[in-house]
Tab-separated table of C-alpha atoms and ligand atoms in Angstrom:
chain	number	residue	atom	x	y	z
A	25	MET	CA	11.075	8.449	-23.236
A	26	ASP	CA	10.369	5.456	-25.030
A	27	PHE	CA	7.286	3.539	-22.433
A	28	LYS	CA	6.387	0.793	-24.819
A	29	PRO	CA	6.449	-2.329	-22.863
A	30	THR	CA	9.564	-4.967	-23.557
A	31	GLU	CA	8.446	-8.353	-24.506
A	32	GLU	CA	10.127	-9.641	-21.114
A	33	GLN	CA	7.126	-7.893	-19.650
A	34	GLU	CA	4.267	-8.461	-22.258
A	35	LEU	CA	4.819	-11.892	-21.168
A	36	MET	CA	4.629	-11.521	-17.798
A	37	VAL	CA	1.649	-8.871	-18.007
A	38	GLN	CA	-0.324	-12.140	-20.006
A	39	ALA	CA	0.834	-14.622	-18.040
A	40	ILE	CA	-0.553	-12.707	-14.470
A	41	GLU	CA	-4.321	-12.040	-17.011
A	42	GLU	CA	-4.407	-15.555	-17.913
A	43	ALA	CA	-3.177	-16.618	-14.337
A	44	MET	CA	-5.973	-14.957	-13.352
A	45	THR	CA	-8.720	-15.720	-15.429
A	46	ARG	CA	-7.807	-19.685	-15.180
A	47	GLU	CA	-8.405	-19.544	-11.677
A	48	ASN	CA	-11.904	-17.500	-11.865
A	49	LEU	CA	-10.921	-15.317	-8.267
A	50	GLU	CA	-13.762	-13.308	-7.855
A	51	THR	CA	-15.875	-15.540	-6.085
A	52	TYR	CA	-12.785	-15.938	-4.216
A	53	PHE	CA	-12.405	-12.456	-3.462
A	54	GLN	CA	-15.999	-12.116	-2.674
A	55	ASP	CA	-15.830	-14.533	0.112
A	56	CYS	CA	-12.114	-13.502	1.569
A	57	ASP	CA	-14.654	-10.596	1.915
A	58	LYS	CA	-16.390	-11.119	3.967
A	59	GLU	CA	-15.200	-13.389	5.584
A	60	HIS	CA	-12.664	-10.520	6.351
A	61	LYS	CA	-9.730	-13.484	5.414
A	62	HIS	CA	-6.890	-13.097	3.580
A	63	PRO	CA	-7.146	-14.358	-0.130
A	64	LYS	CA	-4.304	-17.190	0.053
A	65	LYS	CA	-5.350	-18.760	-2.564
A	66	TRP	CA	-4.147	-15.626	-4.937
A	67	TRP	CA	-1.246	-15.204	-2.805
A	68	ASP	CA	-0.106	-18.429	-4.468
A	69	ILE	CA	-0.544	-17.029	-7.920
A	70	LEU	CA	1.724	-14.794	-6.792
A	71	ASP	CA	4.317	-17.027	-5.636
A	72	GLU	CA	4.138	-18.591	-9.057
A	73	LEU	CA	4.727	-16.565	-10.724
A	74	GLY	CA	7.418	-14.952	-9.840
A	75	LEU	CA	6.016	-11.545	-7.846
A	76	PHE	CA	8.028	-11.629	-4.709
A	77	SER	CA	11.701	-11.803	-5.622
A	78	MET	CA	10.282	-9.514	-9.175
A	79	PHE	CA	11.209	-6.525	-6.823
A	80	LEU	CA	13.519	-6.966	-4.200
A	81	PRO	CA	17.363	-5.332	-4.985
A	82	GLU	CA	19.622	-8.026	-6.658
A	83	GLU	CA	22.920	-7.421	-4.122
A	84	ALA	CA	19.923	-9.373	-1.779
A	85	GLY	CA	19.588	-11.797	-5.208
A	86	GLY	CA	15.593	-10.344	-6.276
A	87	ASP	CA	14.905	-9.242	-9.429
A	88	GLY	CA	16.121	-5.518	-8.660
A	89	GLU	CA	13.308	-4.697	-10.893
A	90	GLY	CA	12.237	-0.906	-11.085
A	91	ALA	CA	9.518	0.696	-11.230
A	92	VAL	CA	8.428	0.929	-14.874
A	93	THR	CA	7.793	-3.168	-14.617
A	94	MET	CA	5.829	-2.758	-10.818
A	95	PHE	CA	3.790	-0.228	-12.683
A	96	LEU	CA	2.978	-2.514	-15.161
A	97	VAL	CA	1.771	-5.292	-12.603
A	98	MET	CA	0.068	-3.394	-10.601
A	99	GLU	CA	-1.787	-2.814	-13.255
A	100	ALA	CA	-2.726	-6.346	-13.945
A	101	LEU	CA	-3.734	-7.724	-10.919
A	102	GLY	CA	-5.744	-4.523	-10.196
A	103	ARG	CA	-7.497	-4.565	-13.450
A	104	CYS	CA	-8.213	-7.785	-12.592
A	105	GLY	CA	-10.156	-6.700	-8.944
A	106	GLY	CA	-7.046	-7.758	-7.585
A	107	PRO	CA	-6.847	-6.858	-3.697
A	108	ILE	CA	-3.368	-4.883	-4.650
A	109	TYR	CA	-3.483	-2.747	-1.822
A	110	LEU	CA	-1.938	-5.503	-0.487
A	111	PHE	CA	1.369	-6.325	-2.362
A	112	TRP	CA	3.374	-3.256	-1.158
A	113	ASP	CA	5.299	-5.540	1.560
A	114	HIS	CA	8.712	-5.975	-0.870
A	115	VAL	CA	9.432	-2.192	-0.036
A	116	LYS	CA	10.727	-2.602	3.357
A	117	ALA	CA	13.746	-4.194	2.309
A	118	ASP	CA	14.828	-1.978	0.882
A	119	ALA	CA	15.430	0.321	4.209
A	120	LEU	CA	15.871	-3.613	6.224
A	121	LEU	CA	19.159	-3.736	4.215
A	122	GLU	CA	20.247	-0.391	4.557
A	123	ASN	CA	20.468	-0.243	8.069
A	124	GLY	CA	19.616	-3.121	9.669
A	125	THR	CA	22.296	-5.605	10.818
A	126	LYS	CA	23.653	-9.261	9.422
A	127	GLU	CA	21.499	-10.707	11.827
A	128	GLN	CA	17.887	-8.641	11.109
A	129	ILE	CA	18.264	-8.776	7.305
A	130	ASP	CA	19.099	-12.522	7.745
A	131	LYS	CA	16.053	-13.193	9.613
A	132	PHE	CA	13.849	-11.073	7.817
A	133	MET	CA	15.028	-10.954	4.562
A	134	PRO	CA	13.577	-14.320	3.217
A	135	MET	CA	10.294	-13.720	4.305
A	136	PHE	CA	9.756	-11.394	1.569
A	137	PHE	CA	10.997	-13.590	-1.090
A	138	GLU	CA	7.699	-15.918	0.806
A	139	GLY	CA	5.857	-13.284	0.886
A	140	LYS	CA	5.039	-13.890	4.333
A	141	PRO	CA	4.465	-11.006	6.430
A	142	ALA	CA	8.043	-10.341	8.283
A	143	PHE	CA	6.856	-7.522	10.920
A	144	ALA	CA	4.268	-4.963	10.490
A	145	GLN	CA	5.022	-0.738	10.808
A	146	GLY	CA	4.689	0.106	14.084
A	147	PHE	CA	4.292	4.312	14.166
A	148	SER	CA	0.485	5.228	14.535
A	149	GLU	CA	-0.557	6.446	17.757
A	150	PRO	CA	-3.909	7.703	18.856
A	151	ASN	CA	-2.752	10.910	19.828
A	152	ALA	CA	-0.312	10.265	16.506
A	153	GLY	CA	-0.587	9.627	13.117
A	154	THR	CA	0.290	12.908	10.551
A	155	ASP	CA	2.313	14.294	13.736
A	156	LEU	CA	5.013	11.697	14.788
A	157	SER	CA	7.162	13.251	16.784
A	158	PRO	CA	8.932	13.305	20.209
A	159	ALA	CA	6.073	15.875	21.285
A	160	THR	CA	2.876	13.168	19.634
A	161	ILE	CA	4.566	9.356	20.204
A	162	SER	CA	4.040	8.381	24.015
A	163	THR	CA	5.071	4.266	23.450
A	164	THR	CA	8.724	4.287	25.073
A	165	TYR	CA	11.748	2.037	25.794
A	166	THR	CA	13.224	1.749	28.947
A	167	ARG	CA	16.448	0.280	30.047
A	168	ARG	CA	16.718	-2.182	32.429
A	169	ASN	CA	18.651	-5.347	33.734
A	170	GLY	CA	20.603	-5.612	30.329
A	171	LYS	CA	17.455	-5.836	29.056
A	172	VAL	CA	14.664	-2.852	27.282
A	173	TYR	CA	11.555	-3.171	28.184
A	174	ILE	CA	8.676	-1.599	25.821
A	175	ASN	CA	5.818	-0.035	26.817
A	176	GLY	CA	2.672	2.172	24.914
A	177	HIS	CA	-0.341	1.143	22.441
A	178	LYS	CA	-0.029	1.197	18.723
A	179	HIS	CA	-3.226	2.071	16.450
A	180	PHE	CA	-3.927	1.781	12.990
A	181	ILE	CA	-1.697	-1.414	13.045
A	182	SER	CA	-1.178	-2.738	8.544
A	183	GLY	CA	-0.872	-6.931	8.446
A	184	ALA	CA	-0.161	-7.153	12.479
A	185	GLN	CA	-2.408	-10.339	13.346
A	186	ASP	CA	-0.266	-11.741	10.407
A	187	SER	CA	3.263	-11.112	12.128
A	188	ASP	CA	5.432	-11.292	14.565
A	189	TYR	CA	6.904	-8.516	14.556
A	190	CYS	CA	6.444	-4.829	14.635
A	191	LEU	CA	9.305	-2.687	14.001
A	192	THR	CA	8.035	-0.061	16.327
A	193	LEU	CA	8.785	3.589	17.122
A	194	ALA	CA	9.010	4.141	20.957
A	195	LYS	CA	10.841	6.965	23.315
A	196	ASN	CA	13.433	7.087	25.473
A	197	ALA	CA	11.918	7.034	28.920
A	198	GLU	CA	15.043	8.420	30.108
A	199	ASP	CA	15.616	11.184	27.507
A	200	PRO	CA	12.330	11.790	25.451
A	201	GLU	CA	13.978	13.559	22.062
A	202	GLN	CA	15.081	10.440	21.375
A	203	LEU	CA	12.840	8.296	19.093
A	204	THR	CA	13.437	4.936	17.828
A	205	LEU	CA	12.877	1.287	16.257
A	206	TRP	CA	12.749	-1.469	17.289
A	207	PHE	CA	12.109	-5.055	16.486
A	208	VAL	CA	9.445	-6.022	18.570
A	209	PRO	CA	7.443	-9.691	19.254
A	210	THR	CA	3.926	-9.101	18.803
A	211	ASN	CA	3.198	-12.989	20.170
A	212	VAL	CA	4.012	-12.600	23.539
A	213	PRO	CA	2.070	-12.716	26.999
A	214	ASN	CA	2.457	-8.840	27.297
A	215	CYS	CA	1.752	-8.518	23.449
A	216	LYS	CA	-2.331	-7.799	23.426
A	217	LYS	CA	-3.428	-7.173	19.086
A	218	GLU	CA	-7.113	-6.118	18.789
A	219	PRO	CA	-8.570	-5.993	14.479
A	220	MET	CA	-10.225	-2.667	14.837
A	221	GLU	CA	-13.388	-1.740	12.798
A	222	LYS	CA	-13.291	-0.435	8.719
A	223	MET	CA	-15.578	-0.656	5.792
A	224	GLY	CA	-13.033	-1.121	3.512
A	225	ILE	CA	-9.813	-3.808	2.709
A	226	ASN	CA	-11.372	-6.605	4.193
A	227	MET	CA	-8.467	-9.265	3.201
A	228	GLU	CA	-6.673	-6.733	4.960
A	229	ASN	CA	-6.415	-6.242	9.238
A	230	VAL	CA	-5.365	-3.633	10.874
A	231	ASN	CA	-4.523	-3.365	14.333
A	232	ASP	CA	-4.379	-1.285	17.935
A	233	ILE	CA	-1.547	-3.289	19.740
A	234	TRP	CA	-0.649	-2.548	22.629
A	235	PHE	CA	2.513	-3.254	24.695
A	236	ASP	CA	3.253	-4.086	28.680
A	237	ASP	CA	6.982	-4.291	29.455
A	238	VAL	CA	7.759	-6.420	26.623
A	239	GLU	CA	11.017	-7.081	26.868
A	240	ILE	CA	13.935	-7.037	24.295
A	241	GLU	CA	16.952	-7.151	23.873
A	242	GLU	CA	19.019	-4.365	22.774
A	243	SER	CA	20.678	-5.942	19.530
A	244	ASP	CA	16.744	-5.643	18.224
A	245	MET	CA	17.855	-1.573	17.520
A	246	PHE	CA	16.959	-0.873	14.053
A	247	SER	CA	19.338	1.237	13.310
A	248	PHE	CA	20.543	3.083	15.249
A	249	GLU	CA	19.714	5.468	18.696
A	250	GLY	CA	17.230	8.606	17.517
A	251	ASN	CA	17.194	7.524	14.236
A	252	GLY	CA	13.148	6.648	13.946
A	253	LEU	CA	11.186	8.963	12.076
A	254	MET	CA	14.753	8.742	9.498
A	255	ALA	CA	15.287	4.748	8.987
A	256	THR	CA	12.286	3.952	6.764
A	257	SER	CA	12.346	7.910	5.401
A	258	LYS	CA	14.511	6.680	2.101
A	259	GLY	CA	11.898	4.840	0.408
A	260	PHE	CA	8.499	6.984	1.521
A	261	ASP	CA	8.299	8.010	-2.193
A	262	TYR	CA	8.348	5.281	-3.897
A	263	GLU	CA	5.689	3.725	-1.455
A	264	ARG	CA	3.294	6.827	-2.416
A	265	LEU	CA	4.475	6.368	-6.293
A	266	ILE	CA	3.252	2.714	-5.907
A	267	ASP	CA	0.460	3.704	-3.671
A	268	ALA	CA	-0.522	5.465	-6.784
A	269	PHE	CA	-0.104	2.506	-9.026
A	270	ASN	CA	-2.489	0.863	-6.093
A	271	ALA	CA	-5.351	3.329	-6.572
A	272	TYR	CA	-4.963	3.414	-10.194
A	273	GLY	CA	-5.149	-0.466	-11.102
A	274	GLN	CA	-8.550	-0.133	-8.677
A	275	ALA	CA	-10.164	1.935	-10.718
A	276	LEU	CA	-8.342	1.128	-14.097
A	277	CYS	CA	-10.829	-2.244	-12.661
A	278	ALA	CA	-14.239	-0.480	-12.064
A	279	TYR	CA	-14.123	1.475	-14.951
A	280	GLU	CA	-13.742	-1.221	-17.243
A	281	ASP	CA	-16.509	-2.853	-16.229
A	282	ALA	CA	-18.536	0.306	-16.077
A	283	CYS	CA	-17.503	0.314	-19.672
A	284	ARG	CA	-18.534	-3.116	-20.486
A	285	TYR	CA	-21.735	-2.778	-19.051
A	286	ALA	CA	-23.208	0.130	-20.651
A	287	ASN	CA	-22.474	-1.555	-23.559
A	288	GLN	CA	-24.575	-4.537	-22.187
A	289	ARG	CA	-27.749	-3.309	-19.762
A	290	ILE	CA	-30.922	-2.385	-21.771
A	291	VAL	CA	-33.132	0.819	-20.740
A	292	LYS	CA	-36.243	1.268	-22.140
A	293	GLY	CA	-35.033	-0.892	-25.465
A	294	GLN	CA	-31.566	0.649	-25.836
A	295	GLU	CA	-27.605	0.274	-24.445
A	296	ILE	CA	-27.734	2.339	-21.891
A	297	GLY	CA	-23.976	3.784	-23.229
A	298	ARG	CA	-26.174	5.586	-25.985
A	299	LEU	CA	-27.563	8.268	-23.595
A	300	GLN	CA	-25.637	11.704	-23.919
A	301	LEU	CA	-25.278	11.318	-19.820
A	302	ILE	CA	-24.124	8.400	-19.837
A	303	GLN	CA	-21.669	9.020	-21.795
A	304	ASN	CA	-20.503	12.095	-19.519
A	305	HIS	CA	-19.672	9.438	-16.673
A	306	ILE	CA	-17.621	7.515	-19.620
A	307	MET	CA	-15.494	10.875	-20.413
A	308	GLU	CA	-15.514	11.766	-16.973
A	309	MET	CA	-14.016	8.755	-15.983
A	310	THR	CA	-11.631	7.975	-19.208
A	311	MET	CA	-9.383	11.621	-18.934
A	312	ARG	CA	-8.870	10.478	-15.263
A	313	ILE	CA	-8.232	7.328	-15.662
A	314	GLU	CA	-5.109	8.363	-19.383
A	315	ALA	CA	-4.037	11.536	-16.805
A	316	MET	CA	-3.573	8.861	-14.181
A	317	ARG	CA	-2.324	5.728	-16.996
A	318	ASN	CA	0.794	8.311	-18.428
A	319	MET	CA	1.543	10.931	-14.646
A	320	LEU	CA	2.499	7.519	-13.339
A	321	LEU	CA	4.554	5.910	-16.075
A	322	HIS	CA	6.296	8.916	-16.143
A	323	TYR	CA	7.499	9.171	-12.562
A	324	ALA	CA	7.767	5.275	-12.845
A	325	TRP	CA	10.154	5.990	-15.785
A	326	ASN	CA	12.239	8.908	-13.251
A	327	LYS	CA	11.420	6.732	-10.662
A	328	ASP	CA	13.748	4.329	-12.630
A	329	ASN	CA	15.562	7.105	-14.228
A	330	GLY	CA	17.762	8.538	-10.339
A	331	GLN	CA	15.282	11.584	-11.018
A	332	LEU	CA	12.219	10.737	-9.389
A	333	THR	CA	11.558	13.786	-6.886
A	334	ARG	CA	9.787	14.386	-4.001
A	335	ALA	CA	6.645	16.698	-5.031
A	336	GLU	CA	6.135	14.301	-7.729
A	337	ALA	CA	5.825	11.589	-5.474
A	338	SER	CA	3.222	13.277	-3.549
A	339	ILE	CA	1.995	14.951	-7.275
A	340	ALA	CA	1.292	11.642	-8.234
A	341	LYS	CA	-0.972	10.542	-4.425
A	342	GLN	CA	-2.706	13.036	-4.192
A	343	PHE	CA	-4.073	13.226	-8.157
A	344	CYS	CA	-4.046	9.333	-7.822
A	345	SER	CA	-6.347	8.840	-4.524
A	346	GLU	CA	-8.321	11.318	-5.583
A	347	SER	CA	-9.333	10.490	-9.521
A	348	ALA	CA	-9.657	6.911	-8.169
A	349	ASN	CA	-11.861	7.722	-6.138
A	350	ILE	CA	-13.657	9.888	-8.716
A	351	VAL	CA	-13.266	6.528	-11.702
A	352	VAL	CA	-15.092	4.493	-9.225
A	353	ASP	CA	-17.839	6.511	-8.126
A	354	HIS	CA	-18.986	7.688	-12.179
A	355	ALA	CA	-18.598	3.733	-12.119
A	356	LEU	CA	-21.356	2.629	-9.267
A	357	GLN	CA	-23.694	5.098	-10.810
A	358	ILE	CA	-23.236	3.115	-13.868
A	359	LEU	CA	-23.763	0.455	-13.031
A	360	GLY	CA	-26.699	1.376	-10.515
A	361	GLY	CA	-28.596	-0.727	-7.906
A	362	ILE	CA	-25.493	-3.851	-8.564
A	363	GLY	CA	-22.863	-0.933	-8.074
A	364	PHE	CA	-23.877	-1.012	-5.029
A	365	CYS	CA	-25.312	-4.410	-4.132
A	366	GLY	CA	-22.465	-7.283	-4.566
A	367	SER	CA	-21.165	-6.081	-7.689
A	368	ARG	CA	-16.936	-5.880	-7.567
A	369	VAL	CA	-17.353	-2.409	-7.891
A	370	SER	CA	-18.308	-1.604	-4.255
A	371	ARG	CA	-15.759	-3.420	-2.931
A	372	ILE	CA	-13.569	-1.844	-4.698
A	373	TYR	CA	-15.821	1.920	-3.718
A	374	ARG	CA	-14.557	0.880	-0.087
A	375	ASP	CA	-11.285	-0.143	0.049
A	376	VAL	CA	-9.824	2.414	-2.679
A	377	ARG	CA	-11.179	5.423	0.286
A	378	ILE	CA	-7.718	5.001	2.136
A	379	THR	CA	-5.618	5.540	-0.595
A	380	ARG	CA	-6.609	9.673	0.260
A	381	ILE	CA	-5.856	8.960	4.053
A	382	SER	CA	-3.127	6.207	4.804
A	383	GLY	CA	0.423	6.311	3.206
A	384	GLY	CA	0.544	9.955	3.954
A	385	THR	CA	-3.129	11.911	3.209
A	386	GLY	CA	-3.961	13.840	1.425
A	387	GLU	CA	-3.471	17.298	2.815
A	388	ILE	CA	-0.379	16.357	3.558
A	389	GLN	CA	1.185	15.032	-0.448
A	390	THR	CA	-0.831	18.993	-0.610
A	391	VAL	CA	1.880	20.654	1.625
A	392	ILE	CA	5.027	18.689	0.619
A	393	ALA	CA	4.114	18.513	-3.445
A	394	ALA	CA	2.882	22.459	-2.692
A	395	ARG	CA	6.150	23.664	-1.367
A	396	GLN	CA	8.664	22.328	-3.773
A	397	VAL	CA	6.384	23.670	-6.553
A	398	LEU	CA	6.683	27.544	-4.446
A	399	LYS	CA	10.355	27.148	-3.607
A	400	LYS	CA	11.084	26.669	-7.640
A	401	TYR	CA	9.381	30.386	-8.488
A	402	ARG	CA	11.503	31.722	-6.047
B	529	FAD	C1	-6.640	1.515	6.289
B	529	FAD	C2	-5.360	2.064	7.704
B	529	FAD	C3	-3.848	1.424	7.557
B	529	FAD	C4	-2.862	1.510	8.560
B	529	FAD	N1	-1.880	1.449	8.057
B	529	FAD	C5	-0.436	2.015	8.829
B	529	FAD	C6	0.785	1.195	9.092
B	529	FAD	O1	0.980	-0.169	9.422
B	529	FAD	N2	1.214	1.476	10.412
B	529	FAD	C7	1.051	2.913	10.588
B	529	FAD	O2	2.075	3.191	11.549
B	529	FAD	N3	0.246	3.738	11.096
B	529	FAD	C8	-0.350	3.084	10.034
B	529	FAD	N4	-1.697	3.392	9.286
B	529	FAD	C9	-1.904	5.292	9.712
B	529	FAD	C10	-1.619	5.595	9.086
B	529	FAD	O3	-0.591	6.288	8.862
B	529	FAD	C11	-2.248	7.993	9.090
B	529	FAD	O4	-3.500	6.355	9.686
B	529	FAD	C12	-2.678	8.328	9.013
B	529	FAD	O5	-0.476	9.541	8.926
B	529	FAD	C13	-3.283	10.230	9.027
B	529	FAD	O6	-2.673	9.998	10.614
B	529	FAD	P1	-4.275	10.622	11.532
B	529	FAD	O7	-5.484	9.279	11.258
B	529	FAD	O8	-4.190	10.470	12.707
B	529	FAD	O9	-5.259	11.325	10.642
B	529	FAD	P2	-4.421	13.383	11.648
B	529	FAD	O10	-3.156	13.490	11.675
B	529	FAD	O11	-4.942	12.566	13.162
B	529	FAD	O12	-5.125	13.919	10.288
B	529	FAD	C14	-6.485	14.303	10.676
B	529	FAD	C15	-6.872	15.398	9.201
B	529	FAD	O13	-6.281	16.792	9.998
B	529	FAD	C16	-4.942	17.124	8.446
B	529	FAD	N5	-4.408	17.557	9.076
B	529	FAD	C17	-2.844	16.761	9.627
B	529	FAD	N6	-2.215	17.588	9.536
B	529	FAD	C18	-2.256	18.287	8.748
B	529	FAD	C19	-1.246	19.234	8.235
B	529	FAD	N7	-0.228	20.080	8.539
B	529	FAD	N8	-2.356	20.314	7.476
B	529	FAD	C20	-2.920	20.135	6.750
B	529	FAD	N9	-3.511	19.032	7.472
B	529	FAD	C21	-3.598	17.923	8.119
B	529	FAD	C22	-5.272	14.629	7.753
B	529	FAD	O14	-5.045	15.346	6.410
B	529	FAD	C23	-6.412	14.928	8.163
B	529	FAD	O15	-6.958	15.119	6.725
B	529	FAD	C24	-2.594	2.493	8.803
B	529	FAD	C25	-4.291	4.185	8.870
B	529	FAD	C26	-5.299	3.159	7.846
B	529	FAD	C27	-6.333	3.916	8.204
């Protein structure tokens, strides 16, 4: 395995860092965070850098770049304080290409190229999070007079404010064992969506959605009837790896800010970096940053070579989400009061916490990985 970046990858990382520095985006991010606004200016830079098409499959006209390049991009964007938790929509394109009808692909695929929110994904409900099953899902679809009607309440749905559609998991009202996905319009009178209060990731919206007999067509079905839980599952491992890139990228920013601060902040006539207790924080952070980077490059290489296992994806997500939270906590401690009041490390501290919950909680990653490990030694 050789992790030395190619010349193209180096140029791309350089271009990202130059663009992020040129625009001096930190004040802008602070404003967007305070106002709970999508960072359009930053999004335009991603577009200018070609990042929306970079990871889309070649068969759809994208550049088809793989996981190692993805890691380097997330690392470069995260290092500069970018809200990289927003940059994952392109992952939905694989499932769309695999399971979508021609009409659905023609309708949504161009939006991924433009960085526009094509559709939100509505699986979770107030009583269905980790456990998505006919017993917990209460959103239903009913066929009437040649149409299909959706009723129910979806919960925690990311990006739904800006999306016209929600890919919605619902069960057949007449045959509840059938869980099926439907593209349901959300900007229609019978649908209400409301942003939820949350402790971080303020540049993203997370929503409750209520469907009250929303009328759709049979052709709005995604994949086939009864395949609702499987139609998007093939991409889960890669999504978990990307979640891990996201956690690492944010932690890297906090880590580097804290190291610089330790060299500058004078207390009792000397830089705090000379104090052994501060060096302990530096060491704790460095070990985790190094371990995350090595693990992620290794697994990204495995992904690009068709060898990423389910256990590895879960190990990466669990290790990096926990480690990132630990690193950011140490970083905030080094920054002292300014860490809590107004530095970007405060924002990262709030933003990184979700990596232990969404996209499958840490407990679930542990269950998945541990089972696979035990199987190996049976
Ligand atoms: C900011 C945010 C964005 C989200 N975006 C989306 C989205 O776009 N679309 C969407 O559909 N959902 C989304 N979700 C929902 C997310 O996927 C769920 O929150 C997550 O799956 C956990 O479900 P839950 O919150 O209901 O917790 P629960 O499933 O109720 O879990 C509660 C606790 O019990 C633990 N637990 C549950 N089962 C087990 C088990 N078998 N073994 C051990 N421990 C277990 C969990 O790990 C957790 O600690 C989002 C959530 C958040 C907070």
